[in-house]
XYZ file of C-alpha atoms in Angstrom:
246
model
C 263.516 92.449 202.615
C 261.989 91.246 206.091
C 259.483 88.270 205.156
C 257.232 86.998 207.639
C 256.679 82.810 206.906
C 253.546 81.889 208.397
C 253.821 77.868 208.849
C 258.025 78.232 208.569
C 257.965 75.178 210.480
C 256.584 73.018 208.286
C 257.840 70.706 205.146
C 257.342 73.848 203.050
C 257.887 76.529 205.515
C 261.009 75.689 206.161
C 262.601 75.116 202.966
C 260.990 79.018 202.240
C 262.954 80.074 205.246
C 266.203 78.671 204.061
C 265.661 79.613 200.970
C 264.949 83.130 201.927
C 267.902 83.280 204.108
C 270.548 82.167 201.808
C 269.306 85.097 199.280
C 269.814 87.267 202.275
C 266.293 88.150 203.180
C 265.344 88.328 206.960
C 262.838 85.176 207.571
C 260.200 85.898 210.701
C 258.837 82.355 211.121
C 255.113 82.203 212.477
C 254.272 79.279 213.888
C 253.105 77.738 217.471
C 256.222 76.252 218.064
C 257.833 79.458 217.376
C 254.941 81.058 220.102
C 253.001 82.602 217.486
C 249.264 81.519 217.416
C 247.776 82.497 213.860
C 244.466 82.216 215.151
C 244.717 84.983 217.797
C 244.902 88.379 216.770
C 247.222 89.770 219.883
C 249.435 86.751 219.089
C 249.965 87.905 215.560
C 250.633 91.430 216.131
C 253.788 90.907 217.622
C 255.469 89.047 215.069
C 254.832 91.611 212.092
C 256.713 94.458 212.548
C 258.388 96.015 209.749
C 257.450 93.117 207.530
C 257.527 93.994 204.078
C 255.561 90.908 202.656
C 253.814 87.711 204.208
C 254.522 84.201 202.810
C 251.424 82.047 204.119
C 252.179 78.265 204.214
C 250.309 77.447 207.343
C 248.236 74.273 207.361
C 246.017 72.395 209.670
C 245.999 68.934 210.334
C 241.946 68.618 210.227
C 239.824 66.781 207.767
C 237.152 68.342 208.794
C 235.549 71.422 206.470
C 234.276 73.256 209.514
C 237.438 72.915 211.302
C 239.530 73.915 207.852
C 237.071 76.757 207.190
C 237.399 78.146 211.141
C 241.212 77.766 210.663
C 242.054 79.334 207.831
C 239.687 82.293 207.847
C 240.765 83.074 211.420
C 244.550 83.003 210.367
C 243.928 84.733 207.215
C 241.814 87.571 208.689
C 244.196 88.187 211.737
C 247.124 88.073 208.982
C 245.701 90.416 206.629
C 244.651 93.106 209.520
C 247.632 92.839 211.133
C 249.795 93.417 208.002
C 248.040 96.011 206.659
C 248.821 97.750 210.144
C 251.844 96.951 209.876
C 252.684 98.011 206.180
C 253.168 94.554 204.586
C 252.587 95.332 200.726
C 251.989 91.618 199.900
C 250.309 88.927 201.286
C 251.182 85.753 199.309
C 248.699 82.619 199.985
C 249.822 79.098 198.631
C 246.679 77.106 197.808
C 245.665 73.643 196.339
C 244.814 73.139 192.878
C 241.203 72.105 192.535
C 240.357 73.291 196.249
C 238.202 76.083 194.850
C 236.093 73.765 192.837
C 236.189 70.514 195.584
C 235.041 72.978 198.729
C 234.973 69.530 200.979
C 237.199 68.738 203.881
C 240.245 70.137 204.101
C 240.083 71.979 200.759
C 237.211 73.827 201.854
C 239.183 75.598 204.242
C 241.417 76.818 201.360
C 238.792 77.694 199.344
C 237.414 79.758 202.197
C 241.010 81.160 202.409
C 240.634 82.129 198.623
C 237.600 83.551 198.748
C 238.759 86.063 201.576
C 241.566 87.377 199.975
C 239.771 87.650 196.462
C 237.500 89.983 197.988
C 240.383 92.507 199.097
C 241.086 95.369 197.062
C 244.810 94.306 196.061
C 247.715 93.486 198.225
C 247.493 89.735 197.677
C 248.748 86.723 195.657
C 247.594 83.399 195.288
C 249.592 80.252 194.305
C 247.699 77.236 193.763
C 249.809 74.487 193.605
C 249.648 70.588 193.192
C 250.645 68.083 196.226
C 254.466 68.197 196.837
C 256.451 64.877 196.242
C 256.860 65.111 200.072
C 253.330 64.354 200.726
C 253.822 60.328 199.715
C 255.976 59.904 202.732
C 253.548 62.190 204.987
C 250.734 60.002 203.825
C 252.444 56.782 204.350
C 253.587 57.891 208.016
C 249.988 58.738 208.938
C 248.589 55.531 207.655
C 251.241 53.239 209.011
C 253.589 50.950 207.396
C 253.726 47.237 208.180
C 253.191 44.041 205.628
C 250.030 45.504 204.070
C 250.172 49.057 203.244
C 246.910 51.059 202.275
C 247.219 53.572 199.601
C 244.408 55.941 198.740
C 243.308 55.811 195.082
C 244.269 59.250 193.742
C 245.584 60.665 190.490
C 247.954 63.773 191.505
C 250.865 65.450 189.850
C 253.018 66.051 192.223
C 255.868 68.971 192.217
C 258.936 68.909 194.628
C 258.264 71.395 197.579
C 261.776 73.422 196.670
C 260.026 74.379 193.392
C 257.191 75.559 194.947
C 259.300 77.609 197.654
C 261.210 79.094 194.938
C 258.035 80.229 193.332
C 256.578 81.700 196.381
C 259.685 83.635 197.087
C 259.906 85.213 193.743
C 256.055 86.262 193.843
C 256.934 87.678 197.664
C 259.546 89.994 196.088
C 257.700 91.303 193.440
C 254.364 93.256 193.724
C 250.791 91.665 194.535
C 249.460 90.083 191.748
C 246.103 88.677 192.445
C 245.615 84.921 191.535
C 248.704 84.009 189.293
C 249.011 80.821 187.088
C 248.673 77.481 188.774
C 251.919 75.440 189.233
C 251.944 71.591 188.643
C 254.535 68.652 188.566
C 255.897 67.565 185.515
C 253.769 64.514 184.945
C 250.307 62.567 186.381
C 250.936 60.194 188.869
C 249.149 57.402 190.758
C 249.393 57.141 194.388
C 249.472 53.109 194.939
C 252.756 53.424 192.414
C 254.013 56.520 194.156
C 253.648 54.528 197.557
C 255.365 51.350 196.227
C 258.761 53.474 194.740
C 258.890 54.973 198.131
C 258.604 52.249 200.288
C 261.235 50.258 197.603
C 263.485 53.212 198.292
C 263.323 52.669 202.049
C 263.853 48.761 201.673
C 260.608 47.651 201.912
C 258.236 45.622 199.967
C 254.845 45.721 201.557
C 251.243 44.225 199.783
C 250.012 47.719 198.587
C 245.971 47.599 198.707
C 244.255 50.451 196.696
C 241.447 52.003 198.876
C 238.949 54.550 197.481
C 238.656 57.611 199.723
C 234.692 58.515 200.606
C 232.728 61.577 199.574
C 233.403 64.548 197.562
C 237.062 64.631 198.017
C 237.697 61.017 197.211
C 235.889 60.981 194.110
C 237.833 64.213 192.805
C 240.876 62.536 193.895
C 239.983 59.567 191.621
C 238.528 61.289 188.819
C 241.180 63.931 188.383
C 239.972 66.725 190.162
C 243.109 67.505 192.083
C 244.930 67.518 188.416
C 245.931 71.023 186.790
C 244.807 72.022 183.578
C 246.697 73.038 180.793
C 247.423 76.527 181.654
C 249.300 75.230 184.619
C 252.961 76.176 184.654
C 254.952 72.712 185.116
C 257.791 72.224 187.471
C 260.898 70.066 186.319
C 261.449 67.431 188.953
C 259.745 64.107 188.716
C 258.957 61.952 191.790
C 261.472 59.513 190.931
C 264.559 61.865 190.812
C 263.471 63.627 193.697
C 263.437 60.565 195.587
C 266.849 59.599 194.021
C 268.264 62.171 195.990
C 266.858 61.732 199.056
């Protein structure tokens, strides 16, 4: 199959592209670095010719609710409109566990994206997943490492990006299913402890200071709002096992 991967140059997108190619499919990378602006209808239109499915793992670096909503509604509208004209049968979107309930900050964008898809008459699949193991290193790089390391107070149940990529591909190769079972990591973790493990793996041992994130998003992070419920499907690889093979 010829499958478009929106956000195909990101941490997860690269894994999806590599796995599709290994399975004999033809991935088409939709990303700014590849020349495709997902928020521009005419830009998207050039890329979906003959694609049978779309896997959307694109994202935005903003934490602003309005900016996130603008990005995800524009990009999703373009992908759906162009995709329907091109004959795409299944638009598979990755969302985040808890986003629809929290509806704040970056999650507001994902919640808006979910709402847009769910008013369609078929042709879409939504997979909500928890944070990836790779998310820990991304946060450390964003916050900056030094003799003192700030870590957000956060309960999470991270999953290996490779397992999410596999699930998205399985969904893209099947008929559209609407909202499917959530996908989460095998166990609950605390972000400061994951920071410590990650930095130790890199030969560093800074003092880690746990800091609560303000606002509705921070409250959800502290109180379990981004954790899956008991109906979620669980992945296999723990953060410790994932880190050991990096």
